[in-house]
Amino acid sequence: MCVVVVFLLSALLPLSCSHERDPFAWLYGPHSLRFGSLQADTTGGECPDECDCPPSFPVAMYCDGRGLTAMPTIPSRMKYLYLQNNAITAVPDSALVNATNLVWLMMHYNQLTSDAIGKKAFQQLNGLERLYLQHNNLTAFPSNLPRTLQDLRINHNKIEKVIISMGMDNLTILYLHDNAVTDMGTSLKALKSLTLLEISGNKLTKVPEALPEHLHQLYLEFNSIDSLPEGFLGQFTQLQYIRIAHNQLTDKGIPANTFNVTGLVELDLSFNKLERIPPVSTTLQHLYLQANQIKEFTLGSFCSVVDVTNFSKLRTLRLDGNEISRQDIPTESTRCLRLTSSIEV
């Protein structure tokens, strides 16, 4: 199993990580010089000349960084296909008709457009788990994706609207950051298994509605969100990390006790327009409030009662870039924030 993992992950690394001898060079070098008498597997078709199919790992095909402009012919035995860092412009319906055993499909850093992807291109991949399409020229969310998909990365495209097909119950990771999304509607609600949602760097003015309740990580940085809905975090049962930095949040736009919920580990509200420290749960461990307009250190935001068993679990607190100084921090804060290594002001 360890050998398999090394094979797969090495293809995602840059080809020139070091000037020293690359232990994985055989993956993308001239295989005829390295394998000697090993015989190539031709089950389901021969490996195309423009790609490498290591005889010792015959279900993987490496076509990354080859200057390709079109999809190569794919032998049916392939499970792991690496096509990143090329200039491929289209994925017609016929391109993957022979590749129904694919588990990983890596097509990031190409020149794909939404109109040039066949409506049924991915639908026939009944075992696909990972699909990487980041850094292309997509303007729409891919349609008819297989319900087996677990990890979808379509960040750094030009997507404006998100419409998600029903049946994607197994999707756990969605990278959608650095697009042009203005509204997501209620489409995310269908992603019942989603645990990580990254939608930073878009054009959102409000938090998306009907977010999946099992989210573990939610990233909303670099948008234009100025307020949060009532009971925003109450709908989540497993959320631990939330980042809403670099938005337009004000005190008025945050309902009382929005962040005073157990379970949160990290909360990032830096680079907003807050004038007060919002109340947070005593179980929170990392709080980032730098670069706001906070004018007062309110100890009650961290502890309502302080005794032997009641105190804040906060370890990181950043308040630098606000309108307070160290002299504004009351001396009794050490009893409440007894686990905080330092307070940056």
Coordinates of C-alpha atoms in Angstrom, one line a residue:
M1 CA 0.0 0.0 0.0
C2 CA 2.9 2.4 0.8
V3 CA 4.4 1.9 -2.6
V4 CA 1.1 2.7 -4.3
V5 CA 0.8 6.0 -2.3
V6 CA 4.3 7.1 -3.3
F7 CA 3.5 6.4 -6.9
L8 CA 0.4 8.5 -6.9
L9 CA 1.5 11.5 -4.8
S10 CA 4.8 11.8 -6.7
A11 CA 3.0 12.7 -9.9
L12 CA 1.5 15.8 -8.2
L13 CA 4.9 17.2 -7.1
P14 CA 6.8 19.7 -9.3
L15 CA 9.3 17.9 -11.5
S16 CA 12.2 20.0 -10.3
C17 CA 11.8 20.1 -6.5
S18 CA 15.6 19.7 -6.0
H19 CA 18.8 19.9 -7.8
E20 CA 19.8 16.6 -6.2
R21 CA 19.1 13.3 -7.8
D22 CA 15.3 12.8 -7.9
P23 CA 14.3 9.4 -6.4
F24 CA 11.1 9.6 -8.4
A25 CA 12.7 10.5 -11.7
W26 CA 11.9 7.2 -13.2
L27 CA 8.2 8.1 -13.1
Y28 CA 8.6 10.7 -15.8
G29 CA 12.0 9.9 -17.3
P30 CA 12.8 7.6 -20.2
H31 CA 11.5 4.3 -18.9
S32 CA 13.4 2.2 -21.4
L33 CA 16.6 3.2 -19.7
R34 CA 15.4 2.2 -16.2
F35 CA 13.4 -0.9 -16.4
G36 CA 15.5 -3.1 -18.6
S37 CA 13.7 -6.3 -19.2
L38 CA 10.3 -5.3 -17.6
Q39 CA 7.6 -5.7 -20.2
A40 CA 5.0 -3.1 -20.7
D41 CA 1.4 -4.0 -19.9
T42 CA -0.8 -3.6 -23.0
T43 CA -4.1 -4.8 -21.4
G44 CA -6.9 -2.6 -22.7
G45 CA -4.6 -0.8 -25.2
E46 CA -1.1 0.4 -25.5
C47 CA 0.3 3.4 -23.8
P48 CA 0.3 6.4 -26.1
D49 CA 3.8 7.6 -27.2
E50 CA 3.3 11.0 -25.7
C51 CA 2.8 9.5 -22.2
D52 CA 4.6 7.2 -19.7
C53 CA 3.0 4.1 -18.3
P54 CA 5.5 2.5 -15.8
P55 CA 5.5 -1.3 -16.2
S56 CA 5.8 -1.6 -12.4
F57 CA 2.6 0.4 -11.9
P58 CA 0.6 -0.4 -15.1
V59 CA -2.7 1.3 -13.9
A60 CA -1.2 4.8 -13.9
M61 CA -0.6 7.0 -17.0
Y62 CA 1.6 10.1 -16.8
C63 CA 1.0 12.7 -19.4
D64 CA 1.7 15.8 -17.4
G65 CA 3.8 18.6 -18.8
R66 CA 4.0 17.2 -22.3
G67 CA 2.6 20.2 -24.3
L68 CA -0.6 18.3 -25.2
T69 CA -3.4 20.2 -26.8
A70 CA -5.9 17.3 -27.0
M71 CA -6.8 14.3 -24.9
P72 CA -4.6 11.2 -25.5
T73 CA -6.0 7.7 -26.1
I74 CA -6.4 6.1 -22.7
P75 CA -6.1 2.3 -22.2
S76 CA -9.0 0.8 -20.3
R77 CA -6.8 -0.6 -17.5
M78 CA -5.9 2.9 -16.3
K79 CA -7.1 4.1 -12.8
Y80 CA -4.8 7.1 -12.3
L81 CA -4.5 9.6 -15.1
Y82 CA -2.2 12.7 -14.9
L83 CA -2.8 15.3 -17.5
Q84 CA -1.9 18.5 -15.6
N85 CA 0.3 21.3 -16.9
N86 CA -0.6 20.9 -20.6
A87 CA -2.6 23.0 -23.1
I88 CA -5.6 20.8 -23.5
T89 CA -8.7 22.7 -24.6
A90 CA -11.5 20.2 -24.7
V91 CA -12.8 16.9 -23.2
P92 CA -15.4 15.6 -25.7
D93 CA -17.8 12.9 -24.7
S94 CA -15.7 10.3 -26.6
A95 CA -12.4 11.2 -24.8
L96 CA -13.1 9.0 -21.7
V97 CA -15.3 6.4 -23.1
N98 CA -12.6 3.8 -22.8
A99 CA -11.5 5.0 -19.3
T100 CA -14.3 3.9 -17.2
N101 CA -12.0 2.5 -14.5
L102 CA -10.5 5.8 -13.6
V103 CA -10.2 6.7 -9.9
W104 CA -8.1 9.8 -10.2
L105 CA -8.2 12.3 -13.0
M106 CA -5.8 15.3 -12.8
M107 CA -6.4 18.0 -15.4
H108 CA -5.4 21.2 -13.6
Y109 CA -3.4 23.9 -15.3
N110 CA -4.8 23.4 -18.8
Q111 CA -7.0 25.6 -21.1
L112 CA -10.3 23.9 -20.7
T113 CA -13.5 25.9 -21.2
S114 CA -17.0 24.8 -20.1
D115 CA -18.4 24.7 -23.6
A116 CA -15.7 22.3 -24.7
I117 CA -16.4 19.7 -22.0
G118 CA -19.0 17.2 -23.2
K119 CA -22.1 16.9 -21.1
K120 CA -21.5 13.2 -20.6
A121 CA -17.7 13.3 -20.5
F122 CA -17.4 12.6 -16.8
Q123 CA -20.7 10.8 -16.3
Q124 CA -19.4 7.4 -17.5
L125 CA -16.6 7.4 -14.9
N126 CA -18.5 5.3 -12.4
G127 CA -15.5 4.8 -10.0
L128 CA -14.0 8.3 -10.1
E129 CA -13.0 9.7 -6.7
R130 CA -10.8 12.7 -7.4
L131 CA -11.2 15.3 -10.2
Y132 CA -8.8 18.2 -10.4
L133 CA -9.8 21.0 -12.8
Q134 CA -8.3 24.0 -11.1
H135 CA -6.5 26.7 -13.1
N136 CA -8.5 26.4 -16.3
N137 CA -11.0 28.7 -18.1
L138 CA -14.3 27.2 -16.8
T139 CA -17.3 29.5 -16.5
A140 CA -19.8 27.0 -15.2
F141 CA -19.8 24.3 -12.7
P142 CA -19.2 20.9 -14.4
S143 CA -22.4 18.9 -15.0
N144 CA -23.3 15.2 -14.8
L145 CA -20.4 14.4 -12.4
P146 CA -20.3 10.8 -11.1
R147 CA -21.9 10.2 -7.7
T148 CA -18.7 8.4 -6.5
L149 CA -16.7 11.7 -6.6
Q150 CA -15.1 12.6 -3.2
D151 CA -12.7 15.4 -4.0
L152 CA -13.5 18.1 -6.5
R153 CA -11.1 21.0 -7.1
I154 CA -12.3 23.7 -9.5
N155 CA -10.7 26.8 -8.0
H156 CA -9.0 29.5 -10.0
N157 CA -11.5 29.5 -12.9
K158 CA -14.1 32.0 -14.0
I159 CA -17.2 30.3 -12.6
E160 CA -20.1 32.8 -11.8
K161 CA -22.9 30.5 -10.8
V162 CA -23.0 27.1 -9.0
I163 CA -25.6 24.5 -10.0
I164 CA -24.8 21.1 -8.5
S165 CA -26.4 17.9 -9.8
M166 CA -28.3 15.8 -7.4
G167 CA -26.8 12.5 -6.3
M168 CA -23.3 13.7 -5.3
D169 CA -23.7 12.2 -1.8
N170 CA -20.1 11.2 -1.5
L171 CA -18.4 14.5 -2.1
T172 CA -16.4 15.5 1.0
I173 CA -14.0 18.2 -0.4
L174 CA -14.9 21.1 -2.6
Y175 CA -12.4 23.7 -3.6
L176 CA -14.2 26.6 -5.4
H177 CA -12.0 29.5 -4.3
D178 CA -10.8 32.3 -6.7
N179 CA -13.7 32.3 -9.1
A180 CA -16.4 34.9 -9.8
V181 CA -19.3 33.4 -7.8
T182 CA -21.9 35.9 -6.7
D183 CA -24.6 33.6 -5.4
M184 CA -24.8 29.9 -4.7
G185 CA -28.5 29.6 -4.0
T186 CA -29.3 26.4 -2.1
S187 CA -27.3 24.1 -4.3
L188 CA -24.8 23.1 -1.6
K189 CA -27.5 21.5 0.5
A190 CA -27.4 18.4 -1.7
L191 CA -23.8 17.7 -0.7
K192 CA -24.7 15.7 2.4
S193 CA -21.1 14.4 3.0
L194 CA -19.2 17.7 2.5
T195 CA -16.7 18.4 5.2
L196 CA -14.5 21.0 3.6
L197 CA -15.8 24.0 1.6
E198 CA -13.4 26.5 0.3
I199 CA -15.1 29.5 -1.4
S200 CA -12.7 32.3 -0.6
G201 CA -11.8 34.9 -3.3
N202 CA -15.2 35.1 -4.9
K203 CA -17.8 37.9 -5.1
L204 CA -20.2 36.8 -2.4
T205 CA -22.1 39.5 -0.5
K206 CA -23.7 37.0 1.9
V207 CA -23.1 33.6 3.4
P208 CA -24.5 30.9 1.1
E209 CA -27.8 29.5 2.2
A210 CA -28.5 25.9 3.2
L211 CA -24.9 24.9 3.9
P212 CA -24.3 21.2 4.5
E213 CA -24.6 20.5 8.2
H214 CA -21.6 18.2 8.5
L215 CA -19.0 20.8 7.5
H216 CA -15.8 20.6 9.4
Q217 CA -13.9 23.5 7.7
L218 CA -15.6 26.6 6.1
Y219 CA -13.5 29.2 4.3
L220 CA -15.1 32.5 3.2
E221 CA -12.2 34.8 3.0
F222 CA -11.7 37.6 0.5
N223 CA -15.4 38.2 -0.4
S224 CA -17.7 41.2 0.3
I225 CA -19.8 39.7 3.1
D226 CA -21.1 42.4 5.5
S227 CA -23.4 40.4 7.7
L228 CA -24.1 37.0 9.0
P229 CA -27.5 35.3 9.3
E230 CA -29.2 34.7 12.6
G231 CA -28.2 31.3 14.1
F232 CA -25.5 31.0 11.5
L233 CA -23.4 28.4 13.3
G234 CA -26.2 26.6 15.1
Q235 CA -26.9 24.5 12.1
F236 CA -23.5 22.8 12.2
T237 CA -22.7 19.8 14.3
Q238 CA -19.0 19.3 13.4
L239 CA -17.7 22.7 12.3
Q240 CA -14.2 23.4 13.9
Y241 CA -12.5 25.9 11.5
I242 CA -14.1 29.0 10.0
R243 CA -12.3 31.9 8.3
I244 CA -14.2 35.0 7.3
A245 CA -11.2 37.3 7.0
H246 CA -11.0 40.1 4.4
N247 CA -14.7 40.9 4.2
Q248 CA -16.9 43.8 5.2
L249 CA -18.2 42.6 8.5
T250 CA -19.4 45.2 11.1
D251 CA -20.6 44.8 14.7
K252 CA -24.2 45.5 13.5
G253 CA -24.0 42.7 11.0
I254 CA -23.2 40.0 13.5
P255 CA -26.1 38.8 15.6
A256 CA -25.5 38.4 19.4
N257 CA -23.6 35.2 20.4
T258 CA -23.1 34.1 16.8
F259 CA -19.7 32.7 17.7
N260 CA -20.5 31.6 21.3
V261 CA -20.9 28.0 20.2
T262 CA -19.0 25.0 21.4
G263 CA -16.9 23.0 19.0
L264 CA -15.1 25.8 17.2
V265 CA -11.3 25.5 17.3
E266 CA -10.3 28.4 15.1
L267 CA -12.1 31.6 14.1
D268 CA -10.6 34.2 11.8
L269 CA -12.3 37.5 11.6
S270 CA -9.3 39.6 10.7
F271 CA -9.3 42.5 8.2
N272 CA -13.0 43.4 8.7
K273 CA -14.6 46.5 10.2
L274 CA -15.3 45.3 13.7
E275 CA -15.2 47.8 16.6
R276 CA -15.8 45.4 19.4
I277 CA -14.6 41.9 20.3
P278 CA -17.5 39.5 19.6
P279 CA -18.4 37.0 22.4
V280 CA -16.8 33.6 21.8
S281 CA -17.1 30.2 23.4
T282 CA -14.6 29.3 26.2
T283 CA -13.7 26.2 24.1
L284 CA -12.3 28.3 21.2
Q285 CA -8.5 27.9 20.9
H286 CA -7.4 30.3 18.1
L287 CA -8.9 33.8 17.5
Y288 CA -7.7 36.2 14.8
L289 CA -9.0 39.8 15.0
Q290 CA -6.1 41.8 13.6
A291 CA -6.6 44.7 11.3
N292 CA -10.1 45.7 12.5
Q293 CA -11.2 48.9 14.3
I294 CA -11.5 47.5 17.8
K295 CA -11.3 50.2 20.4
E296 CA -11.8 48.3 23.7
F297 CA -10.6 45.0 25.3
T298 CA -13.8 43.4 26.7
L299 CA -12.8 40.5 29.0
G300 CA -16.5 39.4 29.0
S301 CA -16.2 38.4 25.4
F302 CA -14.0 35.5 26.6
C303 CA -15.2 34.7 30.1
S304 CA -18.5 35.4 31.8
V305 CA -17.4 33.5 34.9
V306 CA -13.9 32.8 36.0
D307 CA -12.9 30.2 38.6
V308 CA -10.9 27.0 38.9
T309 CA -12.9 25.2 36.2
N310 CA -14.3 28.1 34.2
F311 CA -11.8 29.8 32.0
S312 CA -11.0 30.3 28.3
K313 CA -9.2 27.6 26.4
L314 CA -7.9 30.3 24.0
R315 CA -4.2 29.8 23.0
T316 CA -3.8 32.3 20.2
L317 CA -5.2 35.8 20.3
R318 CA -4.3 38.4 17.7
L319 CA -5.5 42.0 18.1
D320 CA -2.7 43.9 16.3
G321 CA -3.7 46.5 13.8
N322 CA -6.6 47.8 16.0
E323 CA -7.1 50.9 18.1
I324 CA -6.0 49.4 21.4
S325 CA -2.7 49.0 23.1
R326 CA -1.3 46.6 25.8
Q327 CA -2.2 49.1 28.5
D328 CA -5.9 48.5 27.6
I329 CA -5.7 44.9 28.6
P330 CA -6.9 44.5 32.2
T331 CA -4.6 42.7 34.6
E332 CA -7.3 40.1 35.5
S333 CA -7.3 38.9 32.0
T334 CA -4.5 36.4 33.0
R335 CA -7.1 34.5 35.1
C336 CA -9.5 34.2 32.2
L337 CA -6.9 33.7 29.4
R338 CA -4.6 31.5 31.4
L339 CA -3.7 29.3 28.4
T340 CA -3.0 32.1 26.0
S341 CA 0.8 32.2 25.3
S342 CA 0.7 35.8 24.2
I343 CA -1.7 38.5 23.1
E344 CA -0.6 40.4 20.1
V345 CA -1.7 44.1 20.1

